[in-house]
PDB file of C-alpha atoms in Angstrom:
ATOM      1  CA  MET A   1       8.727 -13.475   0.859  1.00  0.00           C
ATOM      2  CA  SER A   2       5.091 -14.138  -0.821  1.00  0.00           C
ATOM      3  CA  TYR A   3       1.490 -12.612   0.725  1.00  0.00           C
ATOM      4  CA  ASN A   4      -2.034 -13.603  -0.094  1.00  0.00           C
ATOM      5  CA  PHE A   5      -4.216 -11.754  -1.600  1.00  0.00           C
ATOM      6  CA  GLU A   6      -6.734 -13.350  -2.264  1.00  0.00           C
ATOM      7  CA  GLY A   7      -9.919 -12.770  -0.909  1.00  0.00           C
ATOM      8  CA  ASN A   8     -10.046  -9.103  -3.527  1.00  0.00           C
ATOM      9  CA  ASP A   9     -12.548  -7.604  -2.561  1.00  0.00           C
ATOM     10  CA  ALA A  10     -14.061  -7.090  -5.925  1.00  0.00           C
ATOM     11  CA  GLY A  11     -16.447  -4.163  -4.796  1.00  0.00           C
ATOM     12  CA  ALA A  12     -13.223  -1.970  -3.163  1.00  0.00           C
ATOM     13  CA  THR A  13     -11.312  -2.748  -6.306  1.00  0.00           C
ATOM     14  CA  LYS A  14     -13.964  -1.516  -8.397  1.00  0.00           C
ATOM     15  CA  ILE A  15     -14.512   1.372  -6.085  1.00  0.00           C
ATOM     16  CA  VAL A  16     -10.684   2.457  -5.859  1.00  0.00           C
ATOM     17  CA  GLN A  17     -10.648   2.092  -9.985  1.00  0.00           C
ATOM     18  CA  GLN A  18     -13.030   4.258 -10.310  1.00  0.00           C
ATOM     19  CA  SER A  19     -12.060   6.844  -7.812  1.00  0.00           C
ATOM     20  CA  TRP A  20      -8.034   7.223  -9.833  1.00  0.00           C
ATOM     21  CA  VAL A  21     -10.248   8.182 -12.618  1.00  0.00           C
ATOM     22  CA  GLU A  22     -12.286  11.020 -10.800  1.00  0.00           C
ATOM     23  CA  LEU A  23      -8.686  12.448  -9.575  1.00  0.00           C
ATOM     24  CA  GLN A  24      -6.958  12.080 -13.171  1.00  0.00           C
ATOM     25  CA  PRO A  25      -7.181  15.990 -13.685  1.00  0.00           C
ATOM     26  CA  SER A  26      -5.985  16.805  -9.721  1.00  0.00           C
ATOM     27  CA  VAL A  27      -2.892  14.110  -9.805  1.00  0.00           C
ATOM     28  CA  PRO A  28      -0.982  17.071 -10.713  1.00  0.00           C
ATOM     29  CA  LYS A  29      -1.310  17.731  -7.060  1.00  0.00           C
ATOM     30  CA  LEU A  30      -1.034  14.459  -5.322  1.00  0.00           C
ATOM     31  CA  PRO A  31       2.816  15.430  -4.989  1.00  0.00           C
ATOM     32  CA  LEU A  32       2.480  18.339  -3.005  1.00  0.00           C
ATOM     33  CA  LEU A  33      -0.975  17.689  -1.165  1.00  0.00           C
ATOM     34  CA  PHE A  34       0.458  14.321   0.033  1.00  0.00           C
ATOM     35  CA  TYR A  35       4.145  15.531   0.643  1.00  0.00           C
ATOM     36  CA  THR A  36       3.356  17.592   3.038  1.00  0.00           C
ATOM     37  CA  LYS A  37       0.407  16.705   4.973  1.00  0.00           C
ATOM     38  CA  PHE A  38       3.020  13.336   5.321  1.00  0.00           C
ATOM     39  CA  TRP A  39       5.484  15.798   7.057  1.00  0.00           C
ATOM     40  CA  GLU A  40       2.793  17.835   9.119  1.00  0.00           C
ATOM     41  CA  ILE A  41       1.633  14.811  10.179  1.00  0.00           C
ATOM     42  CA  ALA A  42       5.271  12.477  10.396  1.00  0.00           C
ATOM     43  CA  PRO A  43       7.199  15.413  10.443  1.00  0.00           C
ATOM     44  CA  GLU A  44      10.304  12.989  12.033  1.00  0.00           C
ATOM     45  CA  THR A  45      10.478  11.029   9.226  1.00  0.00           C
ATOM     46  CA  LYS A  46      11.487  14.553   6.315  1.00  0.00           C
ATOM     47  CA  PRO A  47      14.848  13.825   6.928  1.00  0.00           C
ATOM     48  CA  LEU A  48      14.682  10.735   5.289  1.00  0.00           C
ATOM     49  CA  PHE A  49      13.946  13.003   2.043  1.00  0.00           C
ATOM     50  CA  ALA A  50      17.001  14.973   2.755  1.00  0.00           C
ATOM     51  CA  GLY A  51      19.406  15.176  -1.284  1.00  0.00           C
ATOM     52  CA  LYS A  52      16.259  13.887  -2.945  1.00  0.00           C
ATOM     53  CA  ALA A  53      14.590  15.637  -5.405  1.00  0.00           C
ATOM     54  CA  ILE A  54      10.688  15.667  -4.449  1.00  0.00           C
ATOM     55  CA  ARG A  55       9.383  16.406  -7.620  1.00  0.00           C
ATOM     56  CA  VAL A  56      10.808  12.627  -8.551  1.00  0.00           C
ATOM     57  CA  GLN A  57       9.624  11.244  -5.339  1.00  0.00           C
ATOM     58  CA  GLY A  58       6.272  12.363  -6.050  1.00  0.00           C
ATOM     59  CA  GLU A  59       6.280  11.187  -9.820  1.00  0.00           C
ATOM     60  CA  LYS A  60       7.220   8.423  -8.139  1.00  0.00           C
ATOM     61  CA  LEU A  61       3.997   8.301  -6.023  1.00  0.00           C
ATOM     62  CA  ILE A  62       2.061   8.187  -8.566  1.00  0.00           C
ATOM     63  CA  LYS A  63       3.206   5.806 -11.373  1.00  0.00           C
ATOM     64  CA  LEU A  64       2.891   3.279  -8.350  1.00  0.00           C
ATOM     65  CA  LEU A  65       0.119   4.350  -6.541  1.00  0.00           C
ATOM     66  CA  GLU A  66      -1.221   4.112 -10.986  1.00  0.00           C
ATOM     67  CA  MET A  67      -0.248   0.367 -11.711  1.00  0.00           C
ATOM     68  CA  VAL A  68      -1.493  -0.946  -8.287  1.00  0.00           C
ATOM     69  CA  VAL A  69      -5.212   0.713  -8.810  1.00  0.00           C
ATOM     70  CA  LYS A  70      -4.624  -0.781 -12.640  1.00  0.00           C
ATOM     71  CA  GLY A  71      -3.244  -3.765 -11.031  1.00  0.00           C
ATOM     72  CA  LEU A  72      -5.684  -4.789  -8.784  1.00  0.00           C
ATOM     73  CA  ASP A  73      -7.552  -7.339 -10.198  1.00  0.00           C
ATOM     74  CA  GLU A  74      -3.713  -8.883 -10.273  1.00  0.00           C
ATOM     75  CA  LEU A  75      -2.117  -7.789  -7.235  1.00  0.00           C
ATOM     76  CA  LYS A  76      -0.788 -11.655  -6.288  1.00  0.00           C
ATOM     77  CA  ASN A  77       1.147 -10.641  -9.420  1.00  0.00           C
ATOM     78  CA  MET A  78       3.082  -7.138  -7.940  1.00  0.00           C
ATOM     79  CA  GLN A  79       5.013  -9.249  -6.156  1.00  0.00           C
ATOM     80  CA  SER A  80       8.132  -9.120  -6.791  1.00  0.00           C
ATOM     81  CA  THR A  81       7.795  -4.858  -7.251  1.00  0.00           C
ATOM     82  CA  LEU A  82       6.656  -4.707  -3.374  1.00  0.00           C
ATOM     83  CA  ASP A  83       9.173  -6.901  -2.270  1.00  0.00           C
ATOM     84  CA  MET A  84      11.654  -4.451  -4.268  1.00  0.00           C
ATOM     85  CA  LEU A  85      10.134  -1.190  -2.738  1.00  0.00           C
ATOM     86  CA  ALA A  86      10.052  -3.017   0.656  1.00  0.00           C
ATOM     87  CA  LYS A  87      14.215  -3.321  -0.051  1.00  0.00           C
ATOM     88  CA  LYS A  88      14.961   0.127  -1.027  1.00  0.00           C
ATOM     89  CA  HIS A  89      12.977   2.045   1.776  1.00  0.00           C
ATOM     90  CA  VAL A  90      15.029   0.124   4.177  1.00  0.00           C
ATOM     91  CA  ALA A  91      17.517   1.379   2.332  1.00  0.00           C
ATOM     92  CA  SER A  92      15.822   4.378   3.041  1.00  0.00           C
ATOM     93  CA  GLY A  93      16.473   4.685   6.640  1.00  0.00           C
ATOM     94  CA  VAL A  94      11.946   4.101   6.779  1.00  0.00           C
ATOM     95  CA  ARG A  95      10.496   1.987   9.419  1.00  0.00           C
ATOM     96  CA  GLU A  96       6.831   0.399  10.472  1.00  0.00           C
ATOM     97  CA  ALA A  97       5.627   3.067  11.840  1.00  0.00           C
ATOM     98  CA  MET A  98       5.856   5.349   9.293  1.00  0.00           C
ATOM     99  CA  PHE A  99       2.916   3.896   7.788  1.00  0.00           C
ATOM    100  CA  ALA A 100       0.614   4.118   9.836  1.00  0.00           C
ATOM    101  CA  PRO A 101       0.709   8.256   8.881  1.00  0.00           C
ATOM    102  CA  LEU A 102       1.756   7.889   5.459  1.00  0.00           C
ATOM    103  CA  GLY A 103      -1.493   6.380   5.240  1.00  0.00           C
ATOM    104  CA  GLU A 104      -3.443   8.969   7.032  1.00  0.00           C
ATOM    105  CA  ALA A 105      -1.438  11.381   4.511  1.00  0.00           C
ATOM    106  CA  LEU A 106      -2.980   9.455   1.444  1.00  0.00           C
ATOM    107  CA  TYR A 107      -6.515   9.873   2.617  1.00  0.00           C
ATOM    108  CA  ILE A 108      -6.500  12.878   3.817  1.00  0.00           C
ATOM    109  CA  THR A 109      -4.813  13.886   0.460  1.00  0.00           C
ATOM    110  CA  LEU A 110      -7.939  11.682  -2.349  1.00  0.00           C
ATOM    111  CA  GLY A 111     -10.405  13.558   0.485  1.00  0.00           C
ATOM    112  CA  THR A 112      -8.980  16.820  -0.693  1.00  0.00           C
ATOM    113  CA  LEU A 113      -9.129  16.392  -3.559  1.00  0.00           C
ATOM    114  CA  LEU A 114     -12.004  14.465  -5.033  1.00  0.00           C
ATOM    115  CA  GLY A 115     -14.239  16.382  -2.387  1.00  0.00           C
ATOM    116  CA  ASP A 116     -17.253  14.988  -1.856  1.00  0.00           C
ATOM    117  CA  LYS A 117     -17.070  12.112  -4.036  1.00  0.00           C
ATOM    118  CA  PHE A 118     -15.100  10.977  -1.221  1.00  0.00           C
ATOM    119  CA  THR A 119     -17.244   9.513   0.551  1.00  0.00           C
ATOM    120  CA  PRO A 120     -17.133   7.056   3.120  1.00  0.00           C
ATOM    121  CA  GLU A 121     -17.541   4.082   0.715  1.00  0.00           C
ATOM    122  CA  VAL A 122     -14.457   5.123  -1.284  1.00  0.00           C
ATOM    123  CA  LYS A 123     -12.718   5.435   1.976  1.00  0.00           C
ATOM    124  CA  ALA A 124     -12.785   2.306   3.333  1.00  0.00           C
ATOM    125  CA  ALA A 125     -12.202   1.260   0.172  1.00  0.00           C
ATOM    126  CA  TRP A 126      -8.887   2.816  -0.418  1.00  0.00           C
ATOM    127  CA  THR A 127      -8.145   2.081   3.245  1.00  0.00           C
ATOM    128  CA  HIS A 128      -9.000  -2.166   1.941  1.00  0.00           C
ATOM    129  CA  LEU A 129      -6.413  -1.759  -0.787  1.00  0.00           C
ATOM    130  CA  TYR A 130      -3.391   1.122   1.496  1.00  0.00           C
ATOM    131  CA  THR A 131      -4.099  -1.733   4.027  1.00  0.00           C
ATOM    132  CA  HIS A 132      -3.715  -5.531   2.038  1.00  0.00           C
ATOM    133  CA  LEU A 133      -0.085  -3.140   0.465  1.00  0.00           C
ATOM    134  CA  ALA A 134       1.062  -1.654   3.685  1.00  0.00           C
ATOM    135  CA  GLU A 135       1.190  -4.771   4.950  1.00  0.00           C
ATOM    136  CA  VAL A 136       3.281  -6.595   2.473  1.00  0.00           C
ATOM    137  CA  ILE A 137       6.268  -3.956   2.466  1.00  0.00           C
ATOM    138  CA  LYS A 138       5.874  -3.848   6.013  1.00  0.00           C
ATOM    139  CA  LYS A 139       6.932  -7.791   6.316  1.00  0.00           C
ATOM    140  CA  GLY A 140       9.539  -7.096   3.910  1.00  0.00           C
ATOM    141  CA  LEU A 141      11.206  -4.199   5.827  1.00  0.00           C
ATOM    142  CA  VAL A 142      10.719  -6.710   8.687  1.00  0.00           C
ATOM    143  CA  GLU A 143      12.396  -9.326   7.056  1.00  0.00           C
ATOM    144  CA  GLU A 144      14.986  -7.100   5.474  1.00  0.00           C
ATOM    145  CA  TYR A 145      16.265  -5.650   8.475  1.00  0.00           C
ATOM    146  CA  HIS A 146      16.548  -9.180   9.881  1.00  0.00           C
ATOM    147  CA  ARG A 147      19.211 -10.022   7.051  1.00  0.00           C
ATOM    148  CA  GLN A 148      21.046  -7.185   7.757  1.00  0.00           C
ATOM    149  CA  GLY A 149      20.422  -7.979  11.402  1.00  0.00           C
ATOM    150  CA  LYS A 150      18.718  -4.307  12.185  1.00  0.00           C
ATOM    151  CA  SER A 151      16.385  -3.170  13.771  1.00  0.00           C
ATOM    152  CA  PRO A 152      12.768  -2.589  12.237  1.00  0.00           C
ATOM    153  CA  VAL A 153      11.260  -0.378  14.601  1.00  0.00           C
ATOM    154  CA  ALA A 154      14.794   2.084  15.141  1.00  0.00           C
ATOM    155  CA  VAL A 155      13.601   5.774  16.162  1.00  0.00           C
ATOM    156  CA  VAL A 156      14.251   9.030  13.450  1.00  0.00           C
ATOM    157  CA  GLU A 157      16.135  11.650  14.919  1.00  0.00           C
ATOM    158  CA  LYS A 158      14.660  15.430  14.038  1.00  0.00           C
ATOM    159  CA  PRO A 159      17.098  16.965  12.616  1.00  0.00           C
ATOM    160  CA  LYS A 160      19.067  19.137  15.545  1.00  0.00           C
ATOM    161  CA  GLU A 161      20.139  22.516  13.234  1.00  0.00           C
ATOM    162  CA  ALA A 162      17.603  25.559  13.056  1.00  0.00           C
ATOM    163  CA  GLY A 163      17.825  25.882   9.157  1.00  0.00           C
ATOM    164  CA  PHE A 164      17.099  22.537   8.526  1.00  0.00           C
ATOM    165  CA  TRP A 165      13.702  22.361   6.792  1.00  0.00           C
ATOM    166  CA  SER A 166      14.791  25.374   3.795  1.00  0.00           C
ATOM    167  CA  LYS A 167      17.394  23.163   2.459  1.00  0.00           C
ATOM    168  CA  PHE A 168      14.176  20.947   1.192  1.00  0.00           C
ATOM    169  CA  SER A 169      13.281  22.498  -2.058  1.00  0.00           C
ATOM    170  CA  LEU A 170       9.806  21.254  -4.036  1.00  0.00           C
ATOM    171  CA  CYS A 171      11.398  22.437  -7.397  1.00  0.00           C
ATOM    172  CA  LYS A 172      14.667  21.298  -7.288  1.00  0.00           C
ATOM    173  CA  ALA A 173      15.305  18.767 -10.311  1.00  0.00           C
TER     174      ALA A 173
END
């Protein structure tokens, strides 16, 4: 799979990179805020994280964001990493429809952490970046689901047992 990163907006790149620098003091708070907001927006996705250490997931999220932000000038070089990410997410049951609430949670989290520095220009730059990355990963998801003979649009069922949410701990190792 390949994706054309040509036309990457240099202005958006600079804005995203600068806002990431400004975000650094708050980065440790990012995973908790992000996943809390994501599950609030899309509670049907929470079962995908059953048995996973959210602290570890948060570290992966931060590493991915750092890699992407640092590599914005050469996004085309991330193709194999994004393809691998798509395959891992297929194995976890991630579906195309989950990317919209994921983006929304990201923007809300960035807005919360950056405060007044999360201007419309900054949001537009992050939206530009997220839209490009989400399209690449979604394309990889669809291709992998089809390769496996599965549907990329199946719905994740909500858990039936009452105590399901109590199984999640943000402190799990």
